[in-house]
Short mmCIF file of C-alpha atoms and ligand atoms in Angstrom, two decimals:
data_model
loop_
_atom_site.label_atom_id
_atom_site.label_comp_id
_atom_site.label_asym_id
_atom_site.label_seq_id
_atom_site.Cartn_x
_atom_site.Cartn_y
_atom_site.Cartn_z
CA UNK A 12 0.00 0.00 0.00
CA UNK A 13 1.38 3.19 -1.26
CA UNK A 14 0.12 6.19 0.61
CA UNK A 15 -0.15 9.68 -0.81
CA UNK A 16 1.54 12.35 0.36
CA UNK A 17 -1.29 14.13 3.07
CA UNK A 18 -2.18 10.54 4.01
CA UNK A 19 1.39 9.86 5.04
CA UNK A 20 1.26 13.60 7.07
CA UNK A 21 -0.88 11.98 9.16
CA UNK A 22 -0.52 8.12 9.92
CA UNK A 23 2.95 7.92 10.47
CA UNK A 24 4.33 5.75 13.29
CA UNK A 25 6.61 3.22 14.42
CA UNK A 26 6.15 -0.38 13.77
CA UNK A 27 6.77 -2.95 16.24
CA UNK A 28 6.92 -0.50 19.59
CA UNK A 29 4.54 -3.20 21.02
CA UNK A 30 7.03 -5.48 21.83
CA UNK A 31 9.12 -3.40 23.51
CA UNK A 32 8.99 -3.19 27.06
CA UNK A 33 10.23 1.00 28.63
CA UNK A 34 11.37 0.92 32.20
CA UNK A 35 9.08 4.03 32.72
CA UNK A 36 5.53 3.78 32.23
CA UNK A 37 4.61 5.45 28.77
CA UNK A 38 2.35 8.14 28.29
CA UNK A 39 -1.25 7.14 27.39
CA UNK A 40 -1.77 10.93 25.59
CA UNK A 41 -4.98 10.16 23.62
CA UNK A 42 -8.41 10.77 24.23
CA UNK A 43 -9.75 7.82 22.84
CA UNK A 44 -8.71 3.92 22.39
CA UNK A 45 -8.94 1.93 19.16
CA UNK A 46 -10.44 -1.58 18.68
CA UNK A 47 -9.80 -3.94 15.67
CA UNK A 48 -13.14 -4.69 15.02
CA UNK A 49 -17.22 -4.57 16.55
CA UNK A 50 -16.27 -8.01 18.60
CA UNK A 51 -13.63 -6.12 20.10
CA UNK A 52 -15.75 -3.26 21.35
CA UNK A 53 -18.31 -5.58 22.02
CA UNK A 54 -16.06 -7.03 24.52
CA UNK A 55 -15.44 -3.37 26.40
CA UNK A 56 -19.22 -3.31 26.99
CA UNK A 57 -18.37 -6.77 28.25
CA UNK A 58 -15.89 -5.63 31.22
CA UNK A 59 -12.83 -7.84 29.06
CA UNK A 60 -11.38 -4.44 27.91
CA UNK A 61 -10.66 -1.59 30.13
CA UNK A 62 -10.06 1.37 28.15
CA UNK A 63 -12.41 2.95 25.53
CA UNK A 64 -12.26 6.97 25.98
CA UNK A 65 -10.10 8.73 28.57
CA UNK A 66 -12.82 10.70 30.32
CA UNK A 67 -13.72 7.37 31.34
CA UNK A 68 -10.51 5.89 32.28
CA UNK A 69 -7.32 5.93 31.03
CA UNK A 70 -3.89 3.66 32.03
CA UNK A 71 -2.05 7.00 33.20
CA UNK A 72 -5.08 7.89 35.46
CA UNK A 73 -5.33 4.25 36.72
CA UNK A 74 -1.95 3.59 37.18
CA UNK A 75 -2.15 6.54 40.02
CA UNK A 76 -5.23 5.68 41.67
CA UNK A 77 -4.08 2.12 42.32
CA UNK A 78 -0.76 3.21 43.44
CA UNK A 79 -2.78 5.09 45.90
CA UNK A 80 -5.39 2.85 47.08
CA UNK A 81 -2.49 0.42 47.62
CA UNK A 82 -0.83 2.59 50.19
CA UNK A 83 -4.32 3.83 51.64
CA UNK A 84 -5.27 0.11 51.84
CA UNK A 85 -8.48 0.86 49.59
CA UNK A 86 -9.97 -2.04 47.65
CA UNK A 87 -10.09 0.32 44.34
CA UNK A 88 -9.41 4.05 43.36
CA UNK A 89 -10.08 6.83 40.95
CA UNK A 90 -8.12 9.81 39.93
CA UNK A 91 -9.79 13.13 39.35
CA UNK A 92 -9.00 16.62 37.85
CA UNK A 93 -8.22 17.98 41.61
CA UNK A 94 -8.57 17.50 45.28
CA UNK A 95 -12.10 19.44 44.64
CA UNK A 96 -13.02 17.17 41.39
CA UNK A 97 -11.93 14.37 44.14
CA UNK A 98 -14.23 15.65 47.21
CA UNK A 99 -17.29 16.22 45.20
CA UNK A 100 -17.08 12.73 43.18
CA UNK A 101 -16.90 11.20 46.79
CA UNK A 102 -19.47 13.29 48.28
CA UNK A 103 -21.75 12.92 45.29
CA UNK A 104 -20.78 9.23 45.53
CA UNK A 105 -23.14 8.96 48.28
CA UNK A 106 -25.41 12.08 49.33
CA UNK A 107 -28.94 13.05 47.37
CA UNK A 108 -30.52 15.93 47.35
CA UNK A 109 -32.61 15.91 50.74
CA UNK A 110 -29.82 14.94 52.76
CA UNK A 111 -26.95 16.20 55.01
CA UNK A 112 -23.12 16.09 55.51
CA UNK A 113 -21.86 16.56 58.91
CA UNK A 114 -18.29 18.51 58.75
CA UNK A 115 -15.77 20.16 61.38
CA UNK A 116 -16.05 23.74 61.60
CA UNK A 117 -12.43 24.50 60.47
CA UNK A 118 -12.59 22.08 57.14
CA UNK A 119 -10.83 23.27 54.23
CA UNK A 120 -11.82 26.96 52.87
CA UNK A 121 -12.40 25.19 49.34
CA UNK A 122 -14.64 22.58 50.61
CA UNK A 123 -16.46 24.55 52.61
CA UNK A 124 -17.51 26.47 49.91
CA UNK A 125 -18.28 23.37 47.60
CA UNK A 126 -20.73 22.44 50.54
CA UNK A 127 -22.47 25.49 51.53
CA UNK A 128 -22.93 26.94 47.85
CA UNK A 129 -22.84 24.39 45.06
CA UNK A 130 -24.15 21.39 46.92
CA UNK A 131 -26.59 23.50 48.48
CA UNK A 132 -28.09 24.50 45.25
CA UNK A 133 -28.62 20.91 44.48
CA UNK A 134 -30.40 20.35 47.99
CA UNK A 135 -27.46 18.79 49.88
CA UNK A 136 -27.50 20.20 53.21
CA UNK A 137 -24.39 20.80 55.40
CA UNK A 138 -23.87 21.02 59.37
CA UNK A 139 -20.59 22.02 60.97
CA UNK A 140 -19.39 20.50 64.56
CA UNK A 141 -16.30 20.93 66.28
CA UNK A 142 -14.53 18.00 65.68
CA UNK A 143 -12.32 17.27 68.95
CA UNK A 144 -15.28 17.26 70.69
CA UNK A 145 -17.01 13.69 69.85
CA UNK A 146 -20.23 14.89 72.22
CA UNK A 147 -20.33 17.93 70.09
CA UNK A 148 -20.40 16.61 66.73
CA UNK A 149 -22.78 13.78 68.14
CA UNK A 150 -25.50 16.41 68.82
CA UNK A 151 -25.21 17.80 65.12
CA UNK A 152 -26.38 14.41 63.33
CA UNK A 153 -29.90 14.98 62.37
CA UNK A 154 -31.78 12.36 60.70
CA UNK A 155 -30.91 13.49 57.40
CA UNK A 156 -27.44 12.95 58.23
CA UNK A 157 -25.54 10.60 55.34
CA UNK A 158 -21.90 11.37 54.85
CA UNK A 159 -19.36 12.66 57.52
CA UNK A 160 -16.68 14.33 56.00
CA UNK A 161 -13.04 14.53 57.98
CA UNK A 162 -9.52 15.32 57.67
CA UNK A 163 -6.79 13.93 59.44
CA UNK A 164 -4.70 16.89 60.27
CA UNK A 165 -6.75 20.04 60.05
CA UNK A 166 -5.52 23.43 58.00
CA UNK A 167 -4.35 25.73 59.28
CA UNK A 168 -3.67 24.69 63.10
CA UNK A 169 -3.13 21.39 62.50
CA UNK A 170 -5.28 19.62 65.06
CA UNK A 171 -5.59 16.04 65.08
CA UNK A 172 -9.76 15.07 65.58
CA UNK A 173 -10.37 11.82 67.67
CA UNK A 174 -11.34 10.02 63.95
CA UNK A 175 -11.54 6.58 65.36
CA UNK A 176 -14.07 8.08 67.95
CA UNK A 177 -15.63 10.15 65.19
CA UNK A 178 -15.68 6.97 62.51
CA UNK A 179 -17.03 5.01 64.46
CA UNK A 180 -19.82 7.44 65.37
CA UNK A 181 -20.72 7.81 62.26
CA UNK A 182 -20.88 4.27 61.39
CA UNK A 183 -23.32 3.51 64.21
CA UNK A 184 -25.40 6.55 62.72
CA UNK A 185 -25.25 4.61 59.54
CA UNK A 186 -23.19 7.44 58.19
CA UNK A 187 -20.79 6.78 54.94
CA UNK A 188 -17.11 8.18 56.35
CA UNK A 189 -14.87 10.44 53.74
CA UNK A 190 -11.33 12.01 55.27
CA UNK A 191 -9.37 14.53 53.22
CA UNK A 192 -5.38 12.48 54.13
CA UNK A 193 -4.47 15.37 51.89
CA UNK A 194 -1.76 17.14 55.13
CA UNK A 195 -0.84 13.44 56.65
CA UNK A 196 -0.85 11.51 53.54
CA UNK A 197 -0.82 7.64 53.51
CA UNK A 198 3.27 7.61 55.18
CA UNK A 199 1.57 9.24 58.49
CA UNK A 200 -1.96 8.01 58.21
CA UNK A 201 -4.30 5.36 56.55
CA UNK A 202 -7.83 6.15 57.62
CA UNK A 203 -10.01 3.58 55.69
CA UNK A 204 -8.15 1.25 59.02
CA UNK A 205 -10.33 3.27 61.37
CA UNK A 206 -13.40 2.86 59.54
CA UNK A 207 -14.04 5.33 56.84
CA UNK A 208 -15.28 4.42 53.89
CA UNK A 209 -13.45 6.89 51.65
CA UNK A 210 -10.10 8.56 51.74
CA UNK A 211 -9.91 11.65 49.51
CA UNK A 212 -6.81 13.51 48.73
CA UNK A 213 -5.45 16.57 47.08
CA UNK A 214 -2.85 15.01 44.90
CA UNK A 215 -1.87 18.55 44.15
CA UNK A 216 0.19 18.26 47.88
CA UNK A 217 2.22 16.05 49.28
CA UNK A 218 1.38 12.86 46.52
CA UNK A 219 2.31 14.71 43.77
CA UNK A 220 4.91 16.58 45.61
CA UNK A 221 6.49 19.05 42.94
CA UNK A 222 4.07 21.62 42.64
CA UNK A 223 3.69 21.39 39.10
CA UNK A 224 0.40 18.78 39.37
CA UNK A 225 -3.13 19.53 39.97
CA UNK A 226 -4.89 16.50 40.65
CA UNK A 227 -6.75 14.31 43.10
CA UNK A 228 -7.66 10.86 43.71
CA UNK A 229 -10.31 8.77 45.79
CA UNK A 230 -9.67 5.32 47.31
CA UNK A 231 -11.57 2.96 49.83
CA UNK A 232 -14.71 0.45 49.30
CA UNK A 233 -14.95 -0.15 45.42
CA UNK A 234 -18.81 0.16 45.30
CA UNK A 235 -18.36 3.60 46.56
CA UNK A 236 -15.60 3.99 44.36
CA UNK A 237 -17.32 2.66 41.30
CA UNK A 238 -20.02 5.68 41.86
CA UNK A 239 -17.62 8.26 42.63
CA UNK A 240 -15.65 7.05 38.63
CA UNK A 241 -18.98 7.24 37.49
CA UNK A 242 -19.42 11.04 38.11
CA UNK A 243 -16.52 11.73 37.43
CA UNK A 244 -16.93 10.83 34.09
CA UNK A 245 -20.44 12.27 33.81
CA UNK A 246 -19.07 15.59 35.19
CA UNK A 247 -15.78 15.59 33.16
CA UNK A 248 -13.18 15.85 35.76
CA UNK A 249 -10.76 13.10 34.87
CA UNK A 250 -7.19 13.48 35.53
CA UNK A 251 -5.58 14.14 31.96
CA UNK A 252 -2.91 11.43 31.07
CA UNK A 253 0.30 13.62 31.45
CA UNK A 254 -0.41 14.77 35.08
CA UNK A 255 -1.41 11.33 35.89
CA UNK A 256 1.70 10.71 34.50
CA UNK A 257 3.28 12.90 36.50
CA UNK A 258 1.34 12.42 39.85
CA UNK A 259 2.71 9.15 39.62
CA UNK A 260 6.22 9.38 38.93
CA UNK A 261 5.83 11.61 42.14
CA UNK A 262 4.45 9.20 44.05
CA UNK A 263 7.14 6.93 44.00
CA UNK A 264 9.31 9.15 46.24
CA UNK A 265 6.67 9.82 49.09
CA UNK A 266 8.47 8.15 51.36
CA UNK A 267 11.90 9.57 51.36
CA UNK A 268 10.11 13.01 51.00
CA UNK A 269 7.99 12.68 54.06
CA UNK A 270 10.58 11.05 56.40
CA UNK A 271 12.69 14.31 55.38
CA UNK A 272 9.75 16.65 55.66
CA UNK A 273 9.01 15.29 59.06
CA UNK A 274 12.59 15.70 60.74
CA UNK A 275 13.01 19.15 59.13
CA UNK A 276 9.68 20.47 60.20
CA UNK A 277 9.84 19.11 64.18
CA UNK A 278 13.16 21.28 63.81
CA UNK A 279 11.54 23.94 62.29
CA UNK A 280 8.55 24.24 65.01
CA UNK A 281 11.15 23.62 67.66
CA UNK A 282 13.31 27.01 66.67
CA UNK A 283 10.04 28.96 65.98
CA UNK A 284 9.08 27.93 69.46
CA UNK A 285 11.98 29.61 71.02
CA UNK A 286 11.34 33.11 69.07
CA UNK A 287 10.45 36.19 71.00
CA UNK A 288 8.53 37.25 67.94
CA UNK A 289 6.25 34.42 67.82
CA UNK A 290 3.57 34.16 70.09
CA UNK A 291 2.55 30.04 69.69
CA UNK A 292 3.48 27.12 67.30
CA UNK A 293 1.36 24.61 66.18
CA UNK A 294 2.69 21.80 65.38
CA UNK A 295 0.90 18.00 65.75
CA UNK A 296 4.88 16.58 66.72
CA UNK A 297 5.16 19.15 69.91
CA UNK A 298 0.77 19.47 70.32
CA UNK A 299 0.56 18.32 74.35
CA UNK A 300 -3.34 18.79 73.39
CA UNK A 301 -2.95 16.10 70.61
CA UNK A 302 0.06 14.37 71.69
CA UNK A 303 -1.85 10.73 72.59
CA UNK A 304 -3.30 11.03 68.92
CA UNK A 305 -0.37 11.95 67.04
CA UNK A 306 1.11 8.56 68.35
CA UNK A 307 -1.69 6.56 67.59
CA UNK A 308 -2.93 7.92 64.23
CA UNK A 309 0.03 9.27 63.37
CA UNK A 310 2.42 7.01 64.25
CA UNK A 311 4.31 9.73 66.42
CA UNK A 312 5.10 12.08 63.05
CA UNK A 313 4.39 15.43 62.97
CA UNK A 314 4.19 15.91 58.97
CA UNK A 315 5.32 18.93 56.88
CA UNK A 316 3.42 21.86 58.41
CA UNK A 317 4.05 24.42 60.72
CA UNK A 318 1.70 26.91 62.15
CA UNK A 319 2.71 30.02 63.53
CA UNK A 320 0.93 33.03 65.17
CA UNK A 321 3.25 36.10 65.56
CA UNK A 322 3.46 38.10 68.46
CA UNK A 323 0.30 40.83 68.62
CA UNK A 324 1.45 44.02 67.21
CA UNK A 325 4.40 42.52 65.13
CA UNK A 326 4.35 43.82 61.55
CA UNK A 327 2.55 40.52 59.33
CA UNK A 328 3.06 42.01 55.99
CA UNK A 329 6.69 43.06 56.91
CA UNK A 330 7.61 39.14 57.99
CA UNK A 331 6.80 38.21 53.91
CA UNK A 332 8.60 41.09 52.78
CA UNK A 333 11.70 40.12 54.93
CA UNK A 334 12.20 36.73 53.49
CA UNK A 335 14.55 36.43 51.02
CA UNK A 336 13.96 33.04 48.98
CA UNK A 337 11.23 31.71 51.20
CA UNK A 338 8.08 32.52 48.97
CA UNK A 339 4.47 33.49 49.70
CA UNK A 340 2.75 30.82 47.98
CA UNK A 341 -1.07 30.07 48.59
CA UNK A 342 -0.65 25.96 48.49
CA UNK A 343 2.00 23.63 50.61
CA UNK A 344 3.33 20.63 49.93
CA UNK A 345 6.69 21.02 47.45
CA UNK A 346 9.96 20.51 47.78
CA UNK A 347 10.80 23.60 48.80
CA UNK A 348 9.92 25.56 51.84
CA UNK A 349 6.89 27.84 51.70
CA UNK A 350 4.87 30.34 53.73
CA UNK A 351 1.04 30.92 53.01
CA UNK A 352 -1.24 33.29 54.78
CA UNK A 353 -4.20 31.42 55.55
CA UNK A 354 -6.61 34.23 56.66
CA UNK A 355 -5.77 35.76 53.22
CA UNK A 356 -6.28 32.23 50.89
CA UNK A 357 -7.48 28.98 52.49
CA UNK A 358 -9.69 30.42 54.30
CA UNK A 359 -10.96 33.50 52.50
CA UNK A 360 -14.27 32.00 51.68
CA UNK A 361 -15.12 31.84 55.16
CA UNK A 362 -17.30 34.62 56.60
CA UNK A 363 -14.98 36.51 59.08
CA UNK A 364 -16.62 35.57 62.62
CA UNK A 365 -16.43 32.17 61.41
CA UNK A 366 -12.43 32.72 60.30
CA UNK A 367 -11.85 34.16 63.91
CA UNK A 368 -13.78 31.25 65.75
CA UNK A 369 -11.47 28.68 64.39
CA UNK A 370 -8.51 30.76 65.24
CA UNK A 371 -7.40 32.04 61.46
CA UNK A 372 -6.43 35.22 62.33
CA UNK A 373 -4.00 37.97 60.61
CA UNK A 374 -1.17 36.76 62.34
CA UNK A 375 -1.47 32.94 61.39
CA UNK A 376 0.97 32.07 59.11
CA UNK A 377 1.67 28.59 58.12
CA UNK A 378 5.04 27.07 56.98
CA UNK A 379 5.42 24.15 54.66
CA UNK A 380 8.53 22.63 55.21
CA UNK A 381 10.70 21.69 52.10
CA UNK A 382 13.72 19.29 52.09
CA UNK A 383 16.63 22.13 52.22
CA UNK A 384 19.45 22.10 54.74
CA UNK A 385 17.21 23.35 57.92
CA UNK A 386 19.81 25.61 58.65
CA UNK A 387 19.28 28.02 55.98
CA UNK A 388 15.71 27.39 56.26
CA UNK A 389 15.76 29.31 59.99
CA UNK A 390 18.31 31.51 58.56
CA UNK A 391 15.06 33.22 56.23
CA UNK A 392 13.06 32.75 58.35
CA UNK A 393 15.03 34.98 60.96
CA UNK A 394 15.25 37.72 58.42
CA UNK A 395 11.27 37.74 57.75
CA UNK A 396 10.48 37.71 61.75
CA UNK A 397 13.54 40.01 62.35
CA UNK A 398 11.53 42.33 59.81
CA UNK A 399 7.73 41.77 61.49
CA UNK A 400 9.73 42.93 64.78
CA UNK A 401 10.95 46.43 62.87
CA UNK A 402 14.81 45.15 63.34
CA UNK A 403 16.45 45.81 59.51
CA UNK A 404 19.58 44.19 58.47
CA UNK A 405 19.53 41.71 61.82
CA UNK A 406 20.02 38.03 60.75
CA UNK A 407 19.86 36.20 63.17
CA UNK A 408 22.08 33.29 63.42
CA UNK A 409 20.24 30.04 63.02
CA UNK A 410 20.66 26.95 65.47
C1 PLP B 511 -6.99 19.73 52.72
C2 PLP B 511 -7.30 20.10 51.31
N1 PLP B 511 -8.24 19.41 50.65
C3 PLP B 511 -8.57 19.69 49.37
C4 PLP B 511 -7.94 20.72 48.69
C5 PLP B 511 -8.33 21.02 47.27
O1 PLP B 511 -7.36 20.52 46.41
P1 PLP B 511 -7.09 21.08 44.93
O2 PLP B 511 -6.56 22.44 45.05
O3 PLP B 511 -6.13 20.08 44.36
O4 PLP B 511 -8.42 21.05 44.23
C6 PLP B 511 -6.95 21.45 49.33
C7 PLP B 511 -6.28 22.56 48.62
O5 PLP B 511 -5.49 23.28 49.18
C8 PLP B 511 -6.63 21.14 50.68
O6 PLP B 511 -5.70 21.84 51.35
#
């Protein structure tokens, strides 16, 4: 067969690639998969072929979730567009209109929003509770109550909730359980052990790890996770092949990133401790209030964040200014060490009186701790707090 010339523009390729076997994973960039003939396709509707358009699935996508679910200890998983694509495929997974989720009063800015304005316009219903205090959040299930939505470490002062207490609540309620392991990730924490249902993270963070992804992923019981792939696909929020990709060439370090994100941050909330500017650290490795917790959920790690409040009538916009390669950044999670200002991003969506009730004030900032040399690390961070204290030119020396 001899092809003419804008025929040949356009079905060139390789022979024989088939055969060969890369070390890496290839990339799966299409949008659709080919079959050889009606039997074949036939045999997709039949559950013997997996892939048929990538808003569906796709190997890239799959390759991630499973990775995933085999560290969270989830029977199945699904990657979506984002930790939000994630949240609402798992919520949606499970609530109908008439019905409630039950949530702690400092969740996620993002998700809070999800709940109280787009899930409310579709009749979902949302209650708040506090959620170290299991007799508290047992007095806000109403009848209506369906899903209980967690998170392991909470954002931005990093409490750690009783879950198993709060799981197990829920279970007895008849409640599905979902926890964001976005901020412990599966190296500090595997909820679906305690009892929930579904673990959803933001893949954008600490899975990922680079800062150049945007992705989540949902793992746990595979009915639950069968329903949450099926909205995703209906809604169009798949996880495109290359940051699949991606997501899961990250993955494969999360382990020698954490252990190193762990050590430098107990070092980093240790130092800040001992600052005149800062007023209090929060940090789950030195919490007294959480202390039992971090040990048992936790296994005794403190994970990548610090908290920090500065000292009342220290200069907050002057500390950003003062660093000098430590960047404001409104997300966590990288390789390298950055400050966000909580009150100004995460939590922005939240009405003011509820910001100050779960402590987000102007002086909260939170660090997330990167995998420099921790020296140099407190040596920026002396110049921004030497700078929120009016000192200029003072660097002080780091220990
Ligand atoms: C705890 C938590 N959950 C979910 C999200 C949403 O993730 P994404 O930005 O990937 O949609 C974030 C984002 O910061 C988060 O911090």
């Amino acid at each position: 067969m001899t092809w003419r010339f804008d025929t040949r523009v356009v079905h060139f390729r390789q022979k024989g690639l088939e055969r060969e076997t890369p070390k890496a994973p290839p990339i799966y960039q299409t949008s659709a998969f080919a079959f050889s003939d009606l039997d074949e396709l036939e045999a997709y509707f039949a559950g013997e072929r997996q892939y048929l358009y990538t808003r569906f699935r796709n190997p890239n996508a799959d390759d991630f979730a499973r990775g995933v679910a085999a560290l969270e200890g989830g029977e199945d998983g699904v990657a979506a567009a984002s930790g939000m694509a994630a949240i609402l495929a798992a919520t949606l997974a499970v609530v109908k209109p008439g019905e409630r989720i039950l949530c702690p009063e400092e969740v996620y800015g993002g998700t809070y929003h999800l709940f109280t304005h787009e899930l409310a316009r579709l009749g979902i219903g949302v209650d708040f509770a506090p959620a170290n205090d299991v007799d508290a959040f047992a007095r806000a299930f109403t009848p209506e109550t369906r899903l209980v939505f967690l998170e392991t470490i909470s954002n931005p002062l990093l409490r750690v909730p009783p879950l198993k207490e709060l799981a197990a609540l829920a279970r007895e309620r008849g409640a599905v359980v979902v926890v964001d392991n976005t901020f412990a990730t599966p190296y500090l924490a595997r909820p679906l052990e305690w009892g929930a249902h579904l673990v959803v993270h933001s893949a954008t963070k600490f899975l990922a790890g680079h800062s150049d992804v945007t992705a989540g992923v949902v793992v746990g019981e595979r009915h639950l996770v069968k329903r949450a792939r099926e909205i995703i696909a209906a809604y169009g929020c798949h996880l495109n092949p290359f940051e699949a990709w991606l997501a899961a060439r990250g993955l494969k370090t999360l382990s020698v990133r954490m252990a190193r994100h762990c050590e430098n941050a107990m070092r980093m909330a240790r130092w800040l401790a001992a600052r005149p500017a800062v007023a209090r650290v929060y940090y789950p490795g030195l919490s007294e209030d959480d202390g039992e917790r971090v040990r048992t959920l936790l296994g005794g790690r403190g994970g990548a964040l610090v908290t920090f409040r500065l000292r009342e009538g220290t200069d907050v916009g002057a500390f950003f200014r003062g660093l000098s390669w430590i960047k404001l950044v409104p997300t966590l999670a990288g390789v390298e060490t950055t400050v966000a200002h909580p009150a100004s991003t995460s939590h922005r969506a939240l009405p003011p009186a509820r910001r100050r009730a779960v402590g987000v004030t102007d002086e909260v900032v939170r660090l997330s701790v990167g995998l420099e040399d921790p020296a140099d690390i407190c040596d920026d961070l002396a110049r921004g707090l030497a700078a929120a204290e009016g000192q200029t030119g003072a660097i002080a020396q780091s220990d």
